[in-house]
Tab-separated table of C-alpha atoms in Angstrom:
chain	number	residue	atom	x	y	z
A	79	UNK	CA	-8.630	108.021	127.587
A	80	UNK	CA	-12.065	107.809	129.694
A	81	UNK	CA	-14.820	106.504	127.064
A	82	UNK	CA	-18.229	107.619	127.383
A	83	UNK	CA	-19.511	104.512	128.671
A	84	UNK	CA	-17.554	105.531	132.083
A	85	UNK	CA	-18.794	108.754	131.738
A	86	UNK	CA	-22.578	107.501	131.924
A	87	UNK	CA	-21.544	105.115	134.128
A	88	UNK	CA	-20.980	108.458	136.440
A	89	UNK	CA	-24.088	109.655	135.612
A	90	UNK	CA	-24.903	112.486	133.064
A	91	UNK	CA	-28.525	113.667	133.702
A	92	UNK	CA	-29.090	117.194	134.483
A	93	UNK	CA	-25.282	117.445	133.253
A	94	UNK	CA	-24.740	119.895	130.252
A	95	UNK	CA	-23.114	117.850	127.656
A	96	UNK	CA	-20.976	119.181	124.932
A	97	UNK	CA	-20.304	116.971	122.147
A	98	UNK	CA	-17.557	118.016	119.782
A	99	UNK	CA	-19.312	116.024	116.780
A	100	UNK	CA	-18.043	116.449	113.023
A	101	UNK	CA	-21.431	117.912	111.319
A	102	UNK	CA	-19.042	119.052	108.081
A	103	UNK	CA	-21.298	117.290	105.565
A	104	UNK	CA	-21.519	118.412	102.082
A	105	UNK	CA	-23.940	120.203	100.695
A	106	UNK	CA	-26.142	121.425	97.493
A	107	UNK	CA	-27.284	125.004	98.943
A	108	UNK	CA	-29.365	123.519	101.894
A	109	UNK	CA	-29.824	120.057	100.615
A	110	UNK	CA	-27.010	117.851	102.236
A	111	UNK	CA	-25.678	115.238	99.786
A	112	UNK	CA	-24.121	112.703	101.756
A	113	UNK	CA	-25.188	112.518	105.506
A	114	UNK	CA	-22.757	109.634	106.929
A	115	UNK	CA	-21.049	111.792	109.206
A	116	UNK	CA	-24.383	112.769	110.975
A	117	UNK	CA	-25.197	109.335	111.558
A	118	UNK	CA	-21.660	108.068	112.338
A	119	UNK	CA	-22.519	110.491	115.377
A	120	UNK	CA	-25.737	110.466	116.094
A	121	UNK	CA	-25.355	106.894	118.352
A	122	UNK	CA	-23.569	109.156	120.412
A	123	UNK	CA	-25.902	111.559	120.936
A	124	UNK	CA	-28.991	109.497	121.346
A	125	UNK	CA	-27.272	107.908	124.177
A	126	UNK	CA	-26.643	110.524	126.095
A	127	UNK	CA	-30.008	112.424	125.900
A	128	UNK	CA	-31.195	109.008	126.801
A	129	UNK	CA	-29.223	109.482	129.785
A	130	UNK	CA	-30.745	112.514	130.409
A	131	UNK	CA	-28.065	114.807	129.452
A	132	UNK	CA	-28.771	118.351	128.082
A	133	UNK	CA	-26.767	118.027	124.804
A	134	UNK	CA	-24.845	120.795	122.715
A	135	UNK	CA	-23.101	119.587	119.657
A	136	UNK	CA	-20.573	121.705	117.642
A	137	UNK	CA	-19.233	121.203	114.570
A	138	UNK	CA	-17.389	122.917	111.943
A	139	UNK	CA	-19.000	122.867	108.214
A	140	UNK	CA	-16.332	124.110	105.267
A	141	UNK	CA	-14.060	127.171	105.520
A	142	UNK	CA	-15.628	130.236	106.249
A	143	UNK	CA	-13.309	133.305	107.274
A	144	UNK	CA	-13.937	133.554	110.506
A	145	UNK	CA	-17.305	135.337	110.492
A	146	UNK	CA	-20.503	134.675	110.149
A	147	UNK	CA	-21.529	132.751	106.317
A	148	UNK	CA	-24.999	131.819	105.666
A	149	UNK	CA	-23.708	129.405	102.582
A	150	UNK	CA	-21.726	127.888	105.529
A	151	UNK	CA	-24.915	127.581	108.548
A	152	UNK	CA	-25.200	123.943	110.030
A	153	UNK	CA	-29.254	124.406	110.137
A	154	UNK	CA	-29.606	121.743	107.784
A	155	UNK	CA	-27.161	119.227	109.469
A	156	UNK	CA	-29.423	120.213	112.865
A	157	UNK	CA	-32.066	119.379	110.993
A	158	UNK	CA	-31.064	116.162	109.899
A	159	UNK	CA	-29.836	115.171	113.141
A	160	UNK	CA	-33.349	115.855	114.612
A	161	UNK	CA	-34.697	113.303	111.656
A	162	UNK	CA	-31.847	110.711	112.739
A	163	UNK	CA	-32.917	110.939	116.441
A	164	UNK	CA	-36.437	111.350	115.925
A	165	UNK	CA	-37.248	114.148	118.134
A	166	UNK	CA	-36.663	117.864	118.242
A	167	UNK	CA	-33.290	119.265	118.021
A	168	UNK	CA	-33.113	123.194	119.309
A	169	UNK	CA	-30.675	125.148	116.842
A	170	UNK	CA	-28.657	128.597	117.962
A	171	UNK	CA	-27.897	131.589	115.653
A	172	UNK	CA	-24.501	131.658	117.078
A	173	UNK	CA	-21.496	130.310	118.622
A	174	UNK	CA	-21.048	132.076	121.754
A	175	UNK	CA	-23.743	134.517	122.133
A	176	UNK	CA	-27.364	135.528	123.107
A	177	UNK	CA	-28.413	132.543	120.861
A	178	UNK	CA	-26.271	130.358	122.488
A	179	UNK	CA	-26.774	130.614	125.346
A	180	UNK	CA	-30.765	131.182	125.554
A	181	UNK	CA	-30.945	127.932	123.986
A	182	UNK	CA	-28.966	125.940	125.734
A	183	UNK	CA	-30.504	127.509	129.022
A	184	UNK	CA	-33.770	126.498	127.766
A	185	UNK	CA	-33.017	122.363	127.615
A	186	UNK	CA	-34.514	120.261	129.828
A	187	UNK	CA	-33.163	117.206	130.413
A	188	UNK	CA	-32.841	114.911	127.463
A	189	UNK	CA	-33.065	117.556	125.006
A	190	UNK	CA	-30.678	118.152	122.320
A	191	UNK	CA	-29.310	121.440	120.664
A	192	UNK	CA	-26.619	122.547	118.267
A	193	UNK	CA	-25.010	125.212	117.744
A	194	UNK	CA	-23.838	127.532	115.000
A	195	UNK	CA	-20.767	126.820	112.876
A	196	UNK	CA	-17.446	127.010	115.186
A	197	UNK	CA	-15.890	128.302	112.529
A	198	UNK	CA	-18.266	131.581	112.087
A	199	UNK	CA	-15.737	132.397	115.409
A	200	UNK	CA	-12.250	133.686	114.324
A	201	UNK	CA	-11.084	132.449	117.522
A	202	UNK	CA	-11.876	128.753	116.811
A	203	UNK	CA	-8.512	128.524	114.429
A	204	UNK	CA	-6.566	130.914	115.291
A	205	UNK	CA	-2.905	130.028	115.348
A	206	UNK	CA	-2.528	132.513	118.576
A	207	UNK	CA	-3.092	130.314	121.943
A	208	UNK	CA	-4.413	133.493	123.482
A	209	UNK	CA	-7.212	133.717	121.030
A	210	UNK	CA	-8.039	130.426	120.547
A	211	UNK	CA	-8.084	129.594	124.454
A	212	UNK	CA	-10.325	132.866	125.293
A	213	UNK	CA	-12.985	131.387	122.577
A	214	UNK	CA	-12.482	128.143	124.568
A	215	UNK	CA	-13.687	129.854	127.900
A	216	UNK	CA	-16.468	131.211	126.463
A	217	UNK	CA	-17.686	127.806	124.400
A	218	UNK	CA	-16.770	126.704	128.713
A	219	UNK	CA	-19.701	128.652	130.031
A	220	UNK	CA	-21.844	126.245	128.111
A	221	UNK	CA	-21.230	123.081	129.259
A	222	UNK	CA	-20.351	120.795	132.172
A	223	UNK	CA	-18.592	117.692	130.197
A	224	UNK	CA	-16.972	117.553	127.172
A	225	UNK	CA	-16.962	114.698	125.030
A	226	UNK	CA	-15.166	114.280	121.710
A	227	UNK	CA	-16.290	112.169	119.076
A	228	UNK	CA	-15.815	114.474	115.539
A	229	UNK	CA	-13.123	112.263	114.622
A	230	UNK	CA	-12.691	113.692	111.297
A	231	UNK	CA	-11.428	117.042	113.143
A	232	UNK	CA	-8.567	115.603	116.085
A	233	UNK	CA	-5.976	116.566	113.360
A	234	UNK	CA	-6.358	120.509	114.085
A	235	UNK	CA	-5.156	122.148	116.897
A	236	UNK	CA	-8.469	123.968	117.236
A	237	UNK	CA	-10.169	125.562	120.150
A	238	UNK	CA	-12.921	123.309	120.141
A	239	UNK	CA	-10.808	120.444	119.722
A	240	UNK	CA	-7.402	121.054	121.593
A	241	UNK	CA	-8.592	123.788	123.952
A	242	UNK	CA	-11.603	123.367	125.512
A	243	UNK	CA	-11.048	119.705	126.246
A	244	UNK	CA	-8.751	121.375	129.327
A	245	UNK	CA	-10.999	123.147	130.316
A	246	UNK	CA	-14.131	120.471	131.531
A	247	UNK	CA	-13.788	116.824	132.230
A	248	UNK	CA	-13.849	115.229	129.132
A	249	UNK	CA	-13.941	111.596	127.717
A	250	UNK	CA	-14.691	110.105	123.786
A	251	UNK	CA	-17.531	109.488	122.596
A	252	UNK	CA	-18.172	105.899	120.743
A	253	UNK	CA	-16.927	107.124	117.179
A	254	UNK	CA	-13.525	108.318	118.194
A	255	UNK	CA	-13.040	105.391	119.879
A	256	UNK	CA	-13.978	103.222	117.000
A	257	UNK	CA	-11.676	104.699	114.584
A	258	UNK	CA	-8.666	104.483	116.982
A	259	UNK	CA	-9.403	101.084	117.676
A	260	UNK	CA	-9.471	100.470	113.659
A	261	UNK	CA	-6.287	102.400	113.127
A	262	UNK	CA	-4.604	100.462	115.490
A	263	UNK	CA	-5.373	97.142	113.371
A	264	UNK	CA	-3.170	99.566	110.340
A	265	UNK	CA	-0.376	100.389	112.725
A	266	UNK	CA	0.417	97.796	115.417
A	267	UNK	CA	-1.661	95.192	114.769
A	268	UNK	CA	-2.013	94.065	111.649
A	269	UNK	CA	-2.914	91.469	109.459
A	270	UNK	CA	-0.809	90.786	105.887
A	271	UNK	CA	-0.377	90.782	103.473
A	272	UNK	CA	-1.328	94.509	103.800
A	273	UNK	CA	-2.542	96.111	100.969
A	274	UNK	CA	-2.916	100.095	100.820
A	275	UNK	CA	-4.967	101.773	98.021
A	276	UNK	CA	-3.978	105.266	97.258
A	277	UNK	CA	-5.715	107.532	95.270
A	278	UNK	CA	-6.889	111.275	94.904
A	279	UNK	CA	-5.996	114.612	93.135
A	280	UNK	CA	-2.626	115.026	94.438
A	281	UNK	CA	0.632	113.343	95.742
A	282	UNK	CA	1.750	115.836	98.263
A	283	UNK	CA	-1.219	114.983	99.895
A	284	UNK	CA	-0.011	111.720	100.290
A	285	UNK	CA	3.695	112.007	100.759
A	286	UNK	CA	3.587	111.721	104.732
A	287	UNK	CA	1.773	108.464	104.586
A	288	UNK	CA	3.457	106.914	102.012
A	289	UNK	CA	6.841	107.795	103.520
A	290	UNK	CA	5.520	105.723	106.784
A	291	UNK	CA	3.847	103.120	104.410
A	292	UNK	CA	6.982	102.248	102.912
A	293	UNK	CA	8.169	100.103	105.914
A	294	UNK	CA	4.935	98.811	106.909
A	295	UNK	CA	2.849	97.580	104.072
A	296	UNK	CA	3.349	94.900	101.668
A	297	UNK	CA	1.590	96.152	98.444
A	298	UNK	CA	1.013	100.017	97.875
A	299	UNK	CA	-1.562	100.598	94.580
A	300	UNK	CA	-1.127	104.028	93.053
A	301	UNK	CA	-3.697	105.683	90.981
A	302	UNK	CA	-6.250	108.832	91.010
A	303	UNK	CA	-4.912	112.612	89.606
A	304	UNK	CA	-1.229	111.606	91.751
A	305	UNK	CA	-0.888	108.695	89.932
A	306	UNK	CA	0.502	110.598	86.983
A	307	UNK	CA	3.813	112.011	89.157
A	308	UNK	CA	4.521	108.046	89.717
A	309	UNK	CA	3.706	107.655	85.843
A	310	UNK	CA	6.362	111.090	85.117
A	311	UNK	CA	8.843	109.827	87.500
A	312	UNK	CA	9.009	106.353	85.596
A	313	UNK	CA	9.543	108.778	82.274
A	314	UNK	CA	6.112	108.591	80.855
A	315	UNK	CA	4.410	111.233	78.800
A	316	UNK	CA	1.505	111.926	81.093
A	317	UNK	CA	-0.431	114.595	78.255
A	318	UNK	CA	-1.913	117.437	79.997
A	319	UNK	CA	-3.032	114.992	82.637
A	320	UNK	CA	-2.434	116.288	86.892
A	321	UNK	CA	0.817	116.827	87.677
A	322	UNK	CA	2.968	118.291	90.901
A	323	UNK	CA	6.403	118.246	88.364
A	324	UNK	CA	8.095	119.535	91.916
A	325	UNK	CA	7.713	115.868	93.205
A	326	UNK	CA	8.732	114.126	90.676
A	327	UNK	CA	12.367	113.873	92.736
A	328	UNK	CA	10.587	112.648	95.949
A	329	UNK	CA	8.599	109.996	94.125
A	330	UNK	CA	11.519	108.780	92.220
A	331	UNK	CA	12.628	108.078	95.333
A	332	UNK	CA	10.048	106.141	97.242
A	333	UNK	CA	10.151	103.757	94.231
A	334	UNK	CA	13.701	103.319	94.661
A	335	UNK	CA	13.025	102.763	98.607
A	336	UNK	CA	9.793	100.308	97.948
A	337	UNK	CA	12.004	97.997	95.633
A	338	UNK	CA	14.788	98.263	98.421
A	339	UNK	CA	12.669	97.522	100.719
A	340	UNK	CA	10.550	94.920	98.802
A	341	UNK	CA	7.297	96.246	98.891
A	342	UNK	CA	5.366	96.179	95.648
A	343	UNK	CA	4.010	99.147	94.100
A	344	UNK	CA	1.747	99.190	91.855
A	345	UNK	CA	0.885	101.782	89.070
A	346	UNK	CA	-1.812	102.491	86.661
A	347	UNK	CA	-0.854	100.193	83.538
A	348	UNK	CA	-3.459	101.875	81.379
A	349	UNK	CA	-6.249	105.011	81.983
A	350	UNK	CA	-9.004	106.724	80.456
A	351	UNK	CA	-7.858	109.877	78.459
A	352	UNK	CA	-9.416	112.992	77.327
A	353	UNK	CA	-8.880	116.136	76.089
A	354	UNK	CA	-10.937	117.996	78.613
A	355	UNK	CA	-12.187	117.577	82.206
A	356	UNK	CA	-15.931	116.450	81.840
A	357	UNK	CA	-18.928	118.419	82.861
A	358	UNK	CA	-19.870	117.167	86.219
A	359	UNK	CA	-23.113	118.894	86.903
A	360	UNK	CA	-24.728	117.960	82.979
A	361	UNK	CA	-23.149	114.598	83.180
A	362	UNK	CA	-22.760	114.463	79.557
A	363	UNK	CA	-21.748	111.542	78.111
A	364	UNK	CA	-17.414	111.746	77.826
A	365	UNK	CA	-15.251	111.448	74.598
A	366	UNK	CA	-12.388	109.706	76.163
A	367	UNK	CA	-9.613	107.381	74.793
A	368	UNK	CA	-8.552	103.741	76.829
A	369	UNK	CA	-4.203	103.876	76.479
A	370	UNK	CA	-1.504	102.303	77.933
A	371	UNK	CA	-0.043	104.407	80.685
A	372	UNK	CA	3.149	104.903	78.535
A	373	UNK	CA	0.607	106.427	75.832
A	374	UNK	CA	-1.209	109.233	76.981
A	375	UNK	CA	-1.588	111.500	74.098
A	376	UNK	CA	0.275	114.719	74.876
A	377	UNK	CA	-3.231	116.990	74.440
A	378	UNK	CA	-5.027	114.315	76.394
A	379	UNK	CA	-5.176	113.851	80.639
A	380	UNK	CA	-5.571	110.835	82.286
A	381	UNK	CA	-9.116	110.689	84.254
A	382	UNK	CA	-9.819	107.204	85.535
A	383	UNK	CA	-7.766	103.858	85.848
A	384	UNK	CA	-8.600	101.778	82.692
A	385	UNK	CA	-9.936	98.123	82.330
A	386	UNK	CA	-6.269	95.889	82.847
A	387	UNK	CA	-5.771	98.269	85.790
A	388	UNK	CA	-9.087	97.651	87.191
A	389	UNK	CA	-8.212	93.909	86.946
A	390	UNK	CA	-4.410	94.036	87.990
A	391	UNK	CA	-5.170	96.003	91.084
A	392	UNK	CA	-8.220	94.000	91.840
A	393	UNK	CA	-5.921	90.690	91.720
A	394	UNK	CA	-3.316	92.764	94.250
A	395	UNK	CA	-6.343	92.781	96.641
A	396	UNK	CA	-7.696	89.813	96.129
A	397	UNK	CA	-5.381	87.854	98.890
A	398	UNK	CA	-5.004	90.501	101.576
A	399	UNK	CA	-5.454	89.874	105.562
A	400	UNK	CA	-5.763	94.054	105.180
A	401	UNK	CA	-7.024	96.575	103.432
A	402	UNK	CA	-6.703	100.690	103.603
A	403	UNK	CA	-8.138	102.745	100.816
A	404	UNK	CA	-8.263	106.536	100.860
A	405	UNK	CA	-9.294	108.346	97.635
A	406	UNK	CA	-10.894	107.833	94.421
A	407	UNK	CA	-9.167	106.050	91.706
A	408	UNK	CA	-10.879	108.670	88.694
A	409	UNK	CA	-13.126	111.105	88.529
A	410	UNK	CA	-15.807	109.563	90.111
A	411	UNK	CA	-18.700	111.947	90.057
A	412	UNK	CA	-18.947	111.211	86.563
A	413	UNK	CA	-20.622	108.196	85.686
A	414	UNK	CA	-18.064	107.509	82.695
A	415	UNK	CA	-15.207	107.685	85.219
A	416	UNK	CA	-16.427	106.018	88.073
A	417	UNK	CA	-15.165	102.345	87.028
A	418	UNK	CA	-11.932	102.311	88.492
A	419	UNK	CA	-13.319	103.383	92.042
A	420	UNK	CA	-16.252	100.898	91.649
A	421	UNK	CA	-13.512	98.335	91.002
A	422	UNK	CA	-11.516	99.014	93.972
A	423	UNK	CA	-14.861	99.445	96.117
A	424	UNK	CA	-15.941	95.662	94.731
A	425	UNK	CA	-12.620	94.209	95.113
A	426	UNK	CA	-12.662	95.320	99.024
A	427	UNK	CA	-16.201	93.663	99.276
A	428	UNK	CA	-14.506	90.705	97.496
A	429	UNK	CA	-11.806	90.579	99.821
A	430	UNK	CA	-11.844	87.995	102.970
A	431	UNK	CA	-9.933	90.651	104.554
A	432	UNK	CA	-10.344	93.508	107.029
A	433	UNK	CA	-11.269	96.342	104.709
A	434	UNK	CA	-11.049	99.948	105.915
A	435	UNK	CA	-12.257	102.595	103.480
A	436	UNK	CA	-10.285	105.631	104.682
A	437	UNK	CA	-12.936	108.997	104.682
A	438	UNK	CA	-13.250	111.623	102.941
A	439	UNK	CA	-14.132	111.211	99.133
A	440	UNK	CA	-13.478	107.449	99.235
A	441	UNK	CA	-16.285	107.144	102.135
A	442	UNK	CA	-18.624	109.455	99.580
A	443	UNK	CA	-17.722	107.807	96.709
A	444	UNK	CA	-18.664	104.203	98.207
A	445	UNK	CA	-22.280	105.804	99.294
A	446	UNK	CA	-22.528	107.661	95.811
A	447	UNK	CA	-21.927	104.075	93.824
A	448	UNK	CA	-24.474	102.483	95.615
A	449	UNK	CA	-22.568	100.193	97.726
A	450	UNK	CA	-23.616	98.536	100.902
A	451	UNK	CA	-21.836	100.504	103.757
A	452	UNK	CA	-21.853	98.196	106.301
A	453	UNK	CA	-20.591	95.030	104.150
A	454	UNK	CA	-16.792	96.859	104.973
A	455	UNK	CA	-15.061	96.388	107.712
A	456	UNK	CA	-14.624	100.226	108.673
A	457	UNK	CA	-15.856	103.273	107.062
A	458	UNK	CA	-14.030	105.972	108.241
A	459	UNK	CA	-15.194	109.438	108.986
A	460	UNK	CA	-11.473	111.320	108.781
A	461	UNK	CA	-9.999	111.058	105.476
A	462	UNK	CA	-6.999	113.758	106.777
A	463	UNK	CA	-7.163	112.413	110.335
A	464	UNK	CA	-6.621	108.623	109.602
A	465	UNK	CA	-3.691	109.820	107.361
A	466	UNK	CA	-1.737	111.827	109.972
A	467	UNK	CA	-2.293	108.843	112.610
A	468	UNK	CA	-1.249	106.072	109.465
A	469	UNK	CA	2.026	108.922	109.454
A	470	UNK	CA	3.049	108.403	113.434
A	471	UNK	CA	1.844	111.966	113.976
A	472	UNK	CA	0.391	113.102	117.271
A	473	UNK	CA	-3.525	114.050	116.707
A	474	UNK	CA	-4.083	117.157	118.938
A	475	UNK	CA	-7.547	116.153	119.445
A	476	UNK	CA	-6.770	112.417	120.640
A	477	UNK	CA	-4.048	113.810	122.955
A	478	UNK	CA	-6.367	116.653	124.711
A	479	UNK	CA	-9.054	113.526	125.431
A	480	UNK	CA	-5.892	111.539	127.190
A	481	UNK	CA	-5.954	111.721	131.468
């Protein structure tokens, strides 16, 4: 895989870069909320207008149907990015068209532009290799290079991603390479004891990785919304708390499996319970219960790890060489819910260890509790994409950026 550093090595000015970045921040209407993917980028950028490339970044931002969605326009990521890099960043209506290409035309050397949302094209994930590659040619006529670096999208066999790498000379930018060097130090090279921290809404989510975790890792902690199939599996009464009943059978077995194998995991020993989901946006104060995990009222649902949980897990991280944590332990946009993922957040900082906080809502939830980003070890920008590489898959996006 040719990094960029060959690539300006070579020489870029006058060249018309295109940088695949990962733009897909969230956002309020226009106001973005968390901005760490724009600036896990922007290096890359900077250095190659520096360069004197003519820069056009794509990105993706949420799931609109394949047309045009103002709700979904990456104006205000293009205008962040021009903040980040201090100097003007050209933005175009579309993907493809008149916009497109007028502004792109119109750089001079140095100058930076991005485009419209990939996904406002039909074409950029369709499942039909006809339509996705003829997207490809046209997003083609734009550019001279291709570099990847929107790590957070190699998982998708997109035309952006997969397609148009094929089609220029191509090479990753400094982000992608980061986060496969990290993910190596989870996979072949790694430190123990190893320590994985699992959380978020759901367990199917997480089957894939936990299958592959199961012969690699040393301690596996369990909690978040798929904590409570572990909890139903064991024969708990779980209340009205989140629960995928249809993996109950799977789970059963990977605890079977991680006492065969002699990995320990870990489960919630007691949560916060209540009888209704809280009101995120008035963050009113919550009417919640602390139980044991084998006491969960039956009109109550579990919504963050309790206090002996928060302690018992911290203690399971407390001694690890290595540390992976992807998803939030509660419901941690509520400020009465938010312990359990502050614990697990301190305990990495705590750690001696190589922490790597695993994207997504775990990367957000670190930035929206206030903690100091660059006191970890990795912050990832891929919460899906570091999964699928933890489960031995093949990343379509890595492989298109390989000689």
């Amino acid at each position: 895989m040719k990094t960029i550093d060959e690539l300006l090595a070579e020489g870029v000015s006058g060249k018309r870069v295109f940088v695949r970045a990962d733009l897909n921040v969230p956002l309020d209407g226009t106001t973005i909320t968390d901005d760490g993917r724009i600036r896990a980028v922007q290096p890359t950028i900077a250095k190659l207008a520096e360069a004197g490339a003519r820069v056009v970044v794509a990105s993706h931002l949420g799931r609109p149907k394949g047309a045009p969605d103002p709700a979904f326009s990456l104006a205000p990521a293009a205008e962040r990015l021009a903040e980040l890099l201090g100097a003007d960043v050209a933005f175009a209506t579309d993907t493809v068209g008149e916009s497109a290409r007028s502004v792109v035309a119109g750089l001079a050397d140095g100058q930076v532009a991005v485009i419209e949302n990939l996904r406002f094209n039909a074409g950029e994930t369709s499942k039909d290799d006809a339509e996705r590659g003829a997207f490809a040619d046209q997003l083609a006529q734009l550019a001279d290079v291709y570099v990847g670096d929107g790590f957070g999208a190699v998982h998708r066999k997109h035309a952006s991603v997969y397609d148009l790498p094929a089609r220029l000379p191509h090479a990753a930018g400094h982000l992608i390479a980061a986060e496969v060097d990290v993910l190596k130090k989870l996979t072949d090279e790694v430190r123990r004891p190893y320590v994985v921290v699992l959380g978020g809404a759901k367990v199917s989510d997480k089957l894939g990785v936990i299958d592959e975790l199961l012969g690699r890792a040393d301690r596996i902690l369990i909690g978040g919304g798929m904590a409570y199939t572990f909890l139903k599996a064991k024969g708990y009464e779980v209340g009205i708390s989140l629960l995928q009943e249809d993996q109950v059978p799977t789970v059963t077995e990977y605890m079977r499996r991680a006492e065969k194998n002699g990995v320990e995991l870990v489960l919630p020993v007691d949560v916060l319970a209540a009888k209704a989901f809280p009101d995120l946006k008035g963050k009113t104060p919550a009417e919640y219960v602390t139980v044991d995990a084998d006491a969960i009222p039956s009109d109550q649902e579990g919504l963050d790890i309790g206090p002996k949980t928060r302690e018992l897990f911290a203690s399971k991280i407390e001694d690890a060489a290595t540390v992976f944590w992807n998803g939030p332990l509660g419901v941690f946009e509520h400020p009465d819910y938010a312990d359990g993922t502050r614990a697990v957040a301190q305990a990495l900082l705590d750690s001696d260890g190589f922490t790597v906080v695993g994207g997504g809502d775990s990367a957000a939830a670190v930035r929206t509790l206030g903690f100091d980003e660059n006191a970890f070890g990795h912050i990832s920008t891929g919460g899906g994409a570091s999964l699928e590489y933890l489960e031995g898959k093949t990343l379509p996006g890595l492989a298109a950026l390989e000689d």
